[in-house]
Short mmCIF file of C-alpha atoms in Angstrom, two decimals:
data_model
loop_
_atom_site.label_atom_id
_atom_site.label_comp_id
_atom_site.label_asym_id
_atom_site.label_seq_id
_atom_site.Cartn_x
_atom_site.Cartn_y
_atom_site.Cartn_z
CA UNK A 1402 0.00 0.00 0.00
CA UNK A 1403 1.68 3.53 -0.65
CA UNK A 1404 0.60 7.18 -0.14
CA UNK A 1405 1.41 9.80 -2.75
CA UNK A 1406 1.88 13.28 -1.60
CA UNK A 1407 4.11 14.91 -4.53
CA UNK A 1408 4.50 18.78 -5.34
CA UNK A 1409 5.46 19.07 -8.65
CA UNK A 1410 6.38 23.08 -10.06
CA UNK A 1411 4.85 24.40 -13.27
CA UNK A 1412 8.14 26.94 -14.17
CA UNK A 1413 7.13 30.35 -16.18
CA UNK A 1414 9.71 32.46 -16.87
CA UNK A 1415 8.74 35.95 -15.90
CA UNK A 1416 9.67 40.00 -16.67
CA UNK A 1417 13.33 39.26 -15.18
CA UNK A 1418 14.07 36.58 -17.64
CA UNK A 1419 15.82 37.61 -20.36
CA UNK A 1420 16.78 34.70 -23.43
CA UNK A 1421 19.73 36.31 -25.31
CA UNK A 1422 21.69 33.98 -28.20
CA UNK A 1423 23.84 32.47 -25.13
CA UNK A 1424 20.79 31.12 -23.25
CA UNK A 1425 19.47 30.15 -26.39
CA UNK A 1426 22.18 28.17 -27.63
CA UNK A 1427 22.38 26.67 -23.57
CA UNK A 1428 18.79 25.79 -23.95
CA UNK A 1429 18.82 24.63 -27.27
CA UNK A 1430 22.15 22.05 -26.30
CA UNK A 1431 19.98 20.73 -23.57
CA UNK A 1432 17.09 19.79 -25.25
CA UNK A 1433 18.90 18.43 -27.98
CA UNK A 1434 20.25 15.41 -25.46
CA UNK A 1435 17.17 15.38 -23.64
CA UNK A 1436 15.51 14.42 -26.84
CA UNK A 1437 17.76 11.87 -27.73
CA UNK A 1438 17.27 10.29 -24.22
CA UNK A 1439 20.37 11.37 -21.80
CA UNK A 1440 20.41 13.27 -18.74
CA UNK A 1441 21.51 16.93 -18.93
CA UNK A 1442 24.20 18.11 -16.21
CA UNK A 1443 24.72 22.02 -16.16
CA UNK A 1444 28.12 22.95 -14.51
CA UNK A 1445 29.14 25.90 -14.07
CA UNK A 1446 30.44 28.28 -10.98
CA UNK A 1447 28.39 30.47 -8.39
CA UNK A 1448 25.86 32.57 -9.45
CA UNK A 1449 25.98 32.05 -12.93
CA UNK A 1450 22.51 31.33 -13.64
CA UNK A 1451 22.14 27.39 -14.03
CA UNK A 1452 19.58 27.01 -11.88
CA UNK A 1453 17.57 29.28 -13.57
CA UNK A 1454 18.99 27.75 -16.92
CA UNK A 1455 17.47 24.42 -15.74
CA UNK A 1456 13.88 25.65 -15.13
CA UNK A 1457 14.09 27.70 -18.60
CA UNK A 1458 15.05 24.08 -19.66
CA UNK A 1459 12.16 21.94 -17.99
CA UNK A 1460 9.69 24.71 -19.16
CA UNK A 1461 10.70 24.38 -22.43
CA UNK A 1462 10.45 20.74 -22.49
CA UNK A 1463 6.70 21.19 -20.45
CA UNK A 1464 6.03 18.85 -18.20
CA UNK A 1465 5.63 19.36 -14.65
CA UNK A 1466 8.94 19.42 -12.81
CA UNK A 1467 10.40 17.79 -9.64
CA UNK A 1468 12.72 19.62 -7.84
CA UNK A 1469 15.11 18.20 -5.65
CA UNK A 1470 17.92 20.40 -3.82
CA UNK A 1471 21.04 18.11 -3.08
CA UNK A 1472 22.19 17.74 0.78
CA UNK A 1473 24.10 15.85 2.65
CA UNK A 1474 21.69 14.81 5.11
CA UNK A 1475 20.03 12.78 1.64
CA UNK A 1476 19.99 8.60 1.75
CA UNK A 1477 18.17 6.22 -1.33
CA UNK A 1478 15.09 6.82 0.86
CA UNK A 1479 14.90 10.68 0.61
CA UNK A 1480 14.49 10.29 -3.62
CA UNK A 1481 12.82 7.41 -3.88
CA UNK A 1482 10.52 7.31 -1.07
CA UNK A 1483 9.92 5.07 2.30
CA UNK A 1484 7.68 3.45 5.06
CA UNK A 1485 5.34 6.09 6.46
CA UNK A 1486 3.69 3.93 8.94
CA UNK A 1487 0.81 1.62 9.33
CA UNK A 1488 -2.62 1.01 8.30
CA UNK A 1489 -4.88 -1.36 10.04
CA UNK A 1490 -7.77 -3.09 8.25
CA UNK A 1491 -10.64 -5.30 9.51
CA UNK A 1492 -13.82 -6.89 7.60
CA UNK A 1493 -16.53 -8.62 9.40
CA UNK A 1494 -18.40 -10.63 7.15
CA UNK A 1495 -21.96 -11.70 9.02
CA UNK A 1496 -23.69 -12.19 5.68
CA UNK A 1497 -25.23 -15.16 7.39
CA UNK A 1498 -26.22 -14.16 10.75
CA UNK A 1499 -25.06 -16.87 12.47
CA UNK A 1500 -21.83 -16.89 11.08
CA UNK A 1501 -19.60 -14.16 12.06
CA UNK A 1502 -16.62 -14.44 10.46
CA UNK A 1503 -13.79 -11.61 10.80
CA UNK A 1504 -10.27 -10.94 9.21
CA UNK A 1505 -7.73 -8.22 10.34
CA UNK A 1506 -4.75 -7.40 8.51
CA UNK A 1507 -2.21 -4.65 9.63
CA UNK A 1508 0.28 -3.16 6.68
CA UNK A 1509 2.92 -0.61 6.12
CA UNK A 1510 2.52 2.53 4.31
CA UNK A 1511 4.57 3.37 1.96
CA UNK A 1512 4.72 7.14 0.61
CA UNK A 1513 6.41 8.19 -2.65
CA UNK A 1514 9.54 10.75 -2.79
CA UNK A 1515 9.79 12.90 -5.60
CA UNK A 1516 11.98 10.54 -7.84
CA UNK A 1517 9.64 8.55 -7.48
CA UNK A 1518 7.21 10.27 -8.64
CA UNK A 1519 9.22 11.52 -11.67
CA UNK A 1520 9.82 8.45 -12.93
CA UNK A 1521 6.19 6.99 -12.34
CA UNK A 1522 4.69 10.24 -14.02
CA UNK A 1523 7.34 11.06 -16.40
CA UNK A 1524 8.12 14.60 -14.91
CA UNK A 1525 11.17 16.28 -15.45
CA UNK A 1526 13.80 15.87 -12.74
CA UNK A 1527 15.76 19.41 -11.54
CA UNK A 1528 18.08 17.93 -8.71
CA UNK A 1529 19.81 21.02 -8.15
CA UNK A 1530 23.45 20.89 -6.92
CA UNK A 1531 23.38 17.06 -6.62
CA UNK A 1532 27.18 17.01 -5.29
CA UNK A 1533 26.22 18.62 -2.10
CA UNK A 1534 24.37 14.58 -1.57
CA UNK A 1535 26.65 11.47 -0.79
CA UNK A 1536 27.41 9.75 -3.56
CA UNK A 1537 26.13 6.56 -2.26
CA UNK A 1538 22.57 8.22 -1.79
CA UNK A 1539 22.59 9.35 -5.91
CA UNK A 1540 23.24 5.37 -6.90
CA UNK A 1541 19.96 4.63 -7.44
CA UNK A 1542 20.26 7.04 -10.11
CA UNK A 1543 22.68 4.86 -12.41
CA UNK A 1544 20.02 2.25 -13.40
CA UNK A 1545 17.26 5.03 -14.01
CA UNK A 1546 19.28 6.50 -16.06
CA UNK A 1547 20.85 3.46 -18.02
CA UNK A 1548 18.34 1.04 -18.14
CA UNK A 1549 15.51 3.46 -17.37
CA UNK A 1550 14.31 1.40 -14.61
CA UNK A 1551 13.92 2.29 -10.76
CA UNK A 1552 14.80 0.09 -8.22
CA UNK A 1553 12.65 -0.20 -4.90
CA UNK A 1554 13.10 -1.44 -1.34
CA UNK A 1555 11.07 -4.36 -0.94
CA UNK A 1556 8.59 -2.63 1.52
CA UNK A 1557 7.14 -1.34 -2.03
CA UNK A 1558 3.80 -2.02 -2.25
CA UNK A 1559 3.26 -5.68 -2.39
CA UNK A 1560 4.96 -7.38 -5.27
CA UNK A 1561 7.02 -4.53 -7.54
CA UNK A 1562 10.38 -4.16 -6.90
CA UNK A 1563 10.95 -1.86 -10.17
CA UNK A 1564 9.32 1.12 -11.81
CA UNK A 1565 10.00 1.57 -15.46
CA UNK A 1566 10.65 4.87 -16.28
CA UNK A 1567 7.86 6.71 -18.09
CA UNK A 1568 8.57 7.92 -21.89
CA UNK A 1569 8.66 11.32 -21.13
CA UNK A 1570 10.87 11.54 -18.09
CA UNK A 1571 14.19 13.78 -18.11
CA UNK A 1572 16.25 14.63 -15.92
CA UNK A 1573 18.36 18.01 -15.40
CA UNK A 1574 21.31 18.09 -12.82
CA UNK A 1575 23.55 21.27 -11.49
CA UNK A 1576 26.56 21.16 -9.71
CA UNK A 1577 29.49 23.40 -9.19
CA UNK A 1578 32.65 22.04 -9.63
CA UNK A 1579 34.69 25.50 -8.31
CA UNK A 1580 32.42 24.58 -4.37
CA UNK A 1581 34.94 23.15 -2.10
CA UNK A 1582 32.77 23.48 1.06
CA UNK A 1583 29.51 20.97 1.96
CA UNK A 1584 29.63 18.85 -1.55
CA UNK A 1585 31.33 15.27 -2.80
CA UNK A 1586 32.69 14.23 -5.19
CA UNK A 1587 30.68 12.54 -7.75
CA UNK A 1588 30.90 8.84 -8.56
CA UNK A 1589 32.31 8.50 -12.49
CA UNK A 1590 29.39 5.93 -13.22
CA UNK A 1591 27.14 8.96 -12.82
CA UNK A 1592 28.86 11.43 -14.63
CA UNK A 1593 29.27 9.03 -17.36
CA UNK A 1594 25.47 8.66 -18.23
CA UNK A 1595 24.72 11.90 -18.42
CA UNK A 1596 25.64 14.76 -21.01
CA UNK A 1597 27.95 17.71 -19.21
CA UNK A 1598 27.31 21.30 -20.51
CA UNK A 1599 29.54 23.85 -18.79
CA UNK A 1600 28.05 26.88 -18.79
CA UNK A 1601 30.45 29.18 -17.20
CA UNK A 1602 29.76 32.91 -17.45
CA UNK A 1603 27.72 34.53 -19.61
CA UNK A 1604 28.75 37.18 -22.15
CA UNK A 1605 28.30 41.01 -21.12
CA UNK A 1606 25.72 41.21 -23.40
CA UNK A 1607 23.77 38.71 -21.57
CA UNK A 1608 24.57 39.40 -18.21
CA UNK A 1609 23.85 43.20 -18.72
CA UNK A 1610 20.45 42.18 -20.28
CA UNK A 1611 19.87 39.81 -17.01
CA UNK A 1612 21.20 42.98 -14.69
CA UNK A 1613 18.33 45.43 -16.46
CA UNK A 1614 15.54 43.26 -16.63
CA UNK A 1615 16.36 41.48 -12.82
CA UNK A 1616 16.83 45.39 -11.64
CA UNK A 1617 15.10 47.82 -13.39
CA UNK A 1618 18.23 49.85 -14.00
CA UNK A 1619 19.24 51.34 -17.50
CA UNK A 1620 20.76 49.22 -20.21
CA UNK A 1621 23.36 51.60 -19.92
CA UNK A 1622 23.91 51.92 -15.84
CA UNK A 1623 23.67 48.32 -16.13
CA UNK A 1624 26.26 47.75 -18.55
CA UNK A 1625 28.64 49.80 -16.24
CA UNK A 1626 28.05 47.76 -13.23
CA UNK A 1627 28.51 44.70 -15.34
CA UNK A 1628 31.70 45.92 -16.47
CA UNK A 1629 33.20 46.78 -12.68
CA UNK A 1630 31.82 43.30 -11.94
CA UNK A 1631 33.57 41.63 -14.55
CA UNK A 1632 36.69 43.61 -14.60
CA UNK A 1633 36.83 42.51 -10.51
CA UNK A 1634 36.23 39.14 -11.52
CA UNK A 1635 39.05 38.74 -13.85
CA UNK A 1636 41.32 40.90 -11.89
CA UNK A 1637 43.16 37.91 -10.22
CA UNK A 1638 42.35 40.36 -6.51
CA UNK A 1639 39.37 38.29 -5.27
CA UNK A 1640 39.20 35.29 -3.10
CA UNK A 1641 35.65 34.52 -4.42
CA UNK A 1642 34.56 35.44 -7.89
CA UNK A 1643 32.09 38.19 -7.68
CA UNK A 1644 28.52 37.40 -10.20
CA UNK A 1645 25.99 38.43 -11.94
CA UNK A 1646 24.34 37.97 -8.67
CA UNK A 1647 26.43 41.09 -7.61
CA UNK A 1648 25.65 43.29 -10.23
CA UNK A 1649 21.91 42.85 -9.54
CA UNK A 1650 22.06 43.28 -6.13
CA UNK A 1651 24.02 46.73 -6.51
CA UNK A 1652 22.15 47.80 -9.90
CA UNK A 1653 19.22 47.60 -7.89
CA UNK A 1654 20.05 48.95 -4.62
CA UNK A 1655 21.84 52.49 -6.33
CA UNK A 1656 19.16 52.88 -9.10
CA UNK A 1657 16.78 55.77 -8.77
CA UNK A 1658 13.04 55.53 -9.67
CA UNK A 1659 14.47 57.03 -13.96
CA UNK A 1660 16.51 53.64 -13.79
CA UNK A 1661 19.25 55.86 -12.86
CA UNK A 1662 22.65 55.13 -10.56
CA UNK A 1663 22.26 57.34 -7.54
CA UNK A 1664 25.64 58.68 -7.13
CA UNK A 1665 25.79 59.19 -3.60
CA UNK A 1666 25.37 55.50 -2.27
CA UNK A 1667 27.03 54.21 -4.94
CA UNK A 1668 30.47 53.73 -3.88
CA UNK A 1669 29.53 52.46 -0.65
CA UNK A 1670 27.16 49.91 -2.18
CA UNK A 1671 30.00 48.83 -4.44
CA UNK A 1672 32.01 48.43 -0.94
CA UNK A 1673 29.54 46.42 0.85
CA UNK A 1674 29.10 44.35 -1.85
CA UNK A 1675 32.50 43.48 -3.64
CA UNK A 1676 34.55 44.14 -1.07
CA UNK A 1677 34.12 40.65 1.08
CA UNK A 1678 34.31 38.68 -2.45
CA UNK A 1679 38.23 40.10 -1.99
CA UNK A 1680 38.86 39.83 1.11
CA UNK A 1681 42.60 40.33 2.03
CA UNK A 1682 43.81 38.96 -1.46
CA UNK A 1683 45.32 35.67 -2.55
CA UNK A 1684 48.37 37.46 -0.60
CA UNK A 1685 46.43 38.79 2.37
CA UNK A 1686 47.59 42.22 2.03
CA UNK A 1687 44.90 43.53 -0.44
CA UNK A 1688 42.77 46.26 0.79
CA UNK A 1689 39.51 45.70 -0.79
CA UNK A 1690 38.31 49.24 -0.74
CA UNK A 1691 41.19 50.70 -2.47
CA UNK A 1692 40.84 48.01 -5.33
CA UNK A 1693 37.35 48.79 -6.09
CA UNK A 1694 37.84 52.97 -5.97
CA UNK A 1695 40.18 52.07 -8.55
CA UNK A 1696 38.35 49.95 -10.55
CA UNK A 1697 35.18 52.88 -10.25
CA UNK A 1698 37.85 55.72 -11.16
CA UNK A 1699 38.68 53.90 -14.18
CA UNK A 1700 35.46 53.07 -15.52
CA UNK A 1701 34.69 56.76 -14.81
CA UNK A 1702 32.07 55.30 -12.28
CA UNK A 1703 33.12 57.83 -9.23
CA UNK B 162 -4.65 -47.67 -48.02
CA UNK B 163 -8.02 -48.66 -47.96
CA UNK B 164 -10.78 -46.61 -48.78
CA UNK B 165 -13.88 -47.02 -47.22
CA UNK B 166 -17.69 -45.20 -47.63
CA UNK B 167 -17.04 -42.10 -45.34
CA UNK B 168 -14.06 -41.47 -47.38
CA UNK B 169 -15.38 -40.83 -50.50
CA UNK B 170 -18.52 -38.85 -49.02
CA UNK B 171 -16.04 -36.74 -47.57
CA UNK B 172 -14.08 -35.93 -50.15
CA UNK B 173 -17.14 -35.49 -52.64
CA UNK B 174 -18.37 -32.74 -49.95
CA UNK B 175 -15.53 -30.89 -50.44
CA UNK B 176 -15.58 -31.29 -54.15
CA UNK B 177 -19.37 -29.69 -54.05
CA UNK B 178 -18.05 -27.34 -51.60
CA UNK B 179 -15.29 -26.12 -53.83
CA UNK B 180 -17.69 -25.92 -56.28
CA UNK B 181 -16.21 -28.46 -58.47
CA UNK B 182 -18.04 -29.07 -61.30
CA UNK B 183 -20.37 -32.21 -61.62
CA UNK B 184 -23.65 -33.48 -63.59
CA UNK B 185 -26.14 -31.93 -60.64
CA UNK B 186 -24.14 -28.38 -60.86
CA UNK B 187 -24.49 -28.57 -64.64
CA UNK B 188 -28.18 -29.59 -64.62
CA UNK B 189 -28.81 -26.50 -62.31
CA UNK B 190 -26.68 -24.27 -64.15
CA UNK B 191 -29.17 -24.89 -67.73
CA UNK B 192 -31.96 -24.37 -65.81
CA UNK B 193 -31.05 -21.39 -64.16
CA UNK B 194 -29.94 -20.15 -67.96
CA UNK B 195 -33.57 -21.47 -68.92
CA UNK B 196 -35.27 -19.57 -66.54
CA UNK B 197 -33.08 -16.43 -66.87
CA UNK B 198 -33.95 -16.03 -70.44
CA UNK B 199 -37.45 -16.88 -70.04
CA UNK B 200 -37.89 -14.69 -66.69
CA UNK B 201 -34.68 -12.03 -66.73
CA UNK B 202 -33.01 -12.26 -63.22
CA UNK B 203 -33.21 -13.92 -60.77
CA UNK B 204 -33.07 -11.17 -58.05
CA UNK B 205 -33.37 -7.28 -58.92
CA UNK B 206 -30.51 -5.22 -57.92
CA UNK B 207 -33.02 -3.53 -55.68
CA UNK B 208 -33.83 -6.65 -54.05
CA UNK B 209 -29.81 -7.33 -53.50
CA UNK B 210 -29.16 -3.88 -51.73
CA UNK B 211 -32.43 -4.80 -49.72
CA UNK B 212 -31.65 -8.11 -48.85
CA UNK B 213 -27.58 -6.69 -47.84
CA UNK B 214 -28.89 -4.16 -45.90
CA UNK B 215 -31.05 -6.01 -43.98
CA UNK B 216 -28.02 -8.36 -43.28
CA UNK B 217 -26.06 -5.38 -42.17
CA UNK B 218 -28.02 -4.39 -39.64
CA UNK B 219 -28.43 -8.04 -38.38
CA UNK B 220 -24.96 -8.20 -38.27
CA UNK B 221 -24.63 -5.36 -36.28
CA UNK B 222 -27.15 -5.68 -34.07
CA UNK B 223 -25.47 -9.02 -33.19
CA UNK B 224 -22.56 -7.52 -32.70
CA UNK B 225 -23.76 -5.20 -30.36
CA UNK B 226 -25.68 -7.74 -28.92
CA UNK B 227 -22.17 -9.95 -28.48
CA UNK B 228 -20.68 -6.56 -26.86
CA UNK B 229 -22.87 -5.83 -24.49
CA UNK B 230 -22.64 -9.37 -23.43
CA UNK B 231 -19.13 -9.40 -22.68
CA UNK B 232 -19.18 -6.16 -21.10
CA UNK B 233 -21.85 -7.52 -18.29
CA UNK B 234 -19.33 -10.28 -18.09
CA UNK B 235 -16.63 -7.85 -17.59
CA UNK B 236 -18.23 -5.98 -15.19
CA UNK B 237 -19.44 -9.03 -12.78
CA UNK B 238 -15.32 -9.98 -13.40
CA UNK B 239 -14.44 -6.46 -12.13
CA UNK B 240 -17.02 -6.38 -9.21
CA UNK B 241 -15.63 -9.91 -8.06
CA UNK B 242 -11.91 -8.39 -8.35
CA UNK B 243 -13.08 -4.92 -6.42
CA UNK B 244 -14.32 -7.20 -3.45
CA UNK B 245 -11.40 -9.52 -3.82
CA UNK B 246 -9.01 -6.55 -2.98
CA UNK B 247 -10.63 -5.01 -0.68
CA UNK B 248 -11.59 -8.44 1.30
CA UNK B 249 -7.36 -8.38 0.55
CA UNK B 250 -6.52 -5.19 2.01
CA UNK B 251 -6.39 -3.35 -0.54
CA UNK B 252 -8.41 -0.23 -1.06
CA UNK B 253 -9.25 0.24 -4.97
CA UNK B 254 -10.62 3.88 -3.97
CA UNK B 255 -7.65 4.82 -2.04
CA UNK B 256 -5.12 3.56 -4.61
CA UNK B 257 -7.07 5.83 -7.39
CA UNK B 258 -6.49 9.11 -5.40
CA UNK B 259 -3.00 8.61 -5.60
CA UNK B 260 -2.78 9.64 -8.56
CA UNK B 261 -5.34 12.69 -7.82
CA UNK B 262 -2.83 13.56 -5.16
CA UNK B 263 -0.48 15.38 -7.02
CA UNK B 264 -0.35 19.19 -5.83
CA UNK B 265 0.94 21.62 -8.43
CA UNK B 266 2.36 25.02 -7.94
CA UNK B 267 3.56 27.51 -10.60
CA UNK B 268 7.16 29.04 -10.07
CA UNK B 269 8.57 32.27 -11.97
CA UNK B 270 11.98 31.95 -12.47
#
């Protein structure tokens, strides 16, 4: 006997979405594989839009998603599902009234997990940073996605051991391979039945499009915060790679109601911000705040 | 191999049956020529569409009849196996709304 209680997201991308040739291309690579059958694994560092790239994905492909964040707390029971508890059943049959006959019969519940359910329903599959689960919880992976079949405890219902994945069912994975803190290391066998697409960072095209439409700021205030952001990013000073994440979050903190940078807070947001993604250096003798006035005095920013 | 009475009925039934021809067929046959010339055909093509009509909806309305049949078969089979489970432990109701039980939300990204 089993219980289903599955969420499943309808994704819609929304004003802050922005598909420029990059995504495009991205989105069009993923589908490609998806259609021929493979999983799709998006890699790519911090804040550089794969999770977002995954749900543009899954809508695209339009079926109901699954999503699954990856932790380390995650066994084979948190994907596929386990023993809720116990349901007790009893029939009296006195159809002839002087025979009273009764039968009682006590089972275990079992309730779905959102694998599961993806692979019963033939849902799309997000597992989102799947590194940041053991590896030995993401091994009943390898035969859904070889032999597109699911393997099940035997507390499963009463004689199915296996689920065969439906038709339609895809799956999209993210990791980060740059993350160092709270994730494994993924088993080969995994990697090796699925399709890697790095995505890295986007253009300044697209991440200045992303920056206006996330913020509301000016193509062209935007394109100047994108700029510092990038020229930080590649300036060999930081400890952790400032992102596109950054330039929305000072775009629109300094933006005026015209879409404008407000001048005043500007250099202080661009502090607060930046400045911890330095740190003291590679060397430890950087000061943060004089890097980024002199990345803002030559992009004529101050 | 001996051949015996049955043998030779047998095999002249399936001679008639294939239509093979023999002195009765060929009697008929001059007759029916007789008569054709004397009378023109023996059915109207009126009286052909009639007659396959009427055969088509026989044919149909024993068919229907068959369906239904096996249907109320079908259904006693599937009361039987509704009881059975249930008698077994197993709720047919409850194991339909599992698949109702599928909430659905709608995420902008």
């Amino acid at each position: 006997m089993s219980v289903t209680k599955v969420e499943v997201i309808h994704p819609r991308p929304d004003g802050g979405f922005v598909e420029t040739p990059r995504i495009s291309a991205l989105t069009a690579r993923a589908i490609r594989y998806r259609n021929a059958g493979y999983p799709v694994h998006l890699s790519g560092p911090t804040g550089c839009g794969k999770t977002t790239l995954a749900l543009h994905v899954a809508s695209r492909i339009g079926k109901p998603v699954v999503l699954i964040n990856g932790d380390e707390e995650f066994n084979t029971s948190s994907l596929v599902g386990g023993q809720l508890g116990y349901r007790w059943h009893k029939v009296v049959d006195n159809y002839i009234s002087r025979v009273y006959k009764s039968e009682e019969s006590m089972s275990k519940v079992w309730a779905d997990e959102r694998l599961t359910a993806a692979v019963k329903h033939g849902f799309t599959l997000i597992y989102n940073e799947f590194t940041r689960s053991r590896p030995e919880a993401n091994n009943v992976l390898l035969s859904v996605f070889e032999e597109g079949i699911l393997e099940l405890p035997r507390a499963y219902g009463n004689s199915h051991n296996y689920i065969k994945a439906h038709p339609e069912f895809s799956a999209i994975l993210t990791s980060n391979p740059e993350e160092y803190a709270g994730v494994f290391r993924s088993q080969d066998a995994l990697l090796d039945r699925m399709i890697t697409i790095e995505t890295g960072y986007y253009d300044e095209d697209t991440e200045t499009q992303i920056t206006c439409a996330r913020s509301g700021a000016s193509r062209e205030e935007a394109r100047k915060i994108v700029r510092l952001v990038r020229r930080l990013r590649e300036s060999g000073f930081c400890e952790l790679a400032p992102t596109l994440r950054s330039s929305i979050i000072i775009a629109k903190t300094t933006r005026d109601p015209d879409g404008n940078i407000n001048g005043d807070a500007f250099k202080q947001v661009c502090v607060d911000i930046l400045s911890p993604k330095i740190g003291k250096g590679k060397k430890g003798d950087t000061n943060p705040v004089a890097v980024i006035e002199k990345l803002l005095n030559e992009e004529g920013l101050l | 191999m001996i051949r015996t009475a049955r043998d030779v009925r047998s095999s002249l039934d399936i001679a008639r049956k294939r239509r093979a021809y023999c002195r009765t067929s060929l009697i008929e046959q001059s007759i029916r020529d007789e008569l054709q010339r004397e009378f023109g055909a023996i059915l109207s093509d009126d009286e052909k569409d009639r007659i396959v009509a009427m055969e088509k909806r026989f044919l149909k309305a024993r068919s229907d009849a068959v369906k239904k049949a096996r249907m109320n078969l079908l259904k006693q089979k599937e009361r039987a196996s509704v009881a059975w489970s249930l008698r077994n432990g197993s709720d047919p109701v409850e194991k339909r709304g599992e698949q109702e039980n599928i909430a659905e939300i709608i995420l902008r990204y």
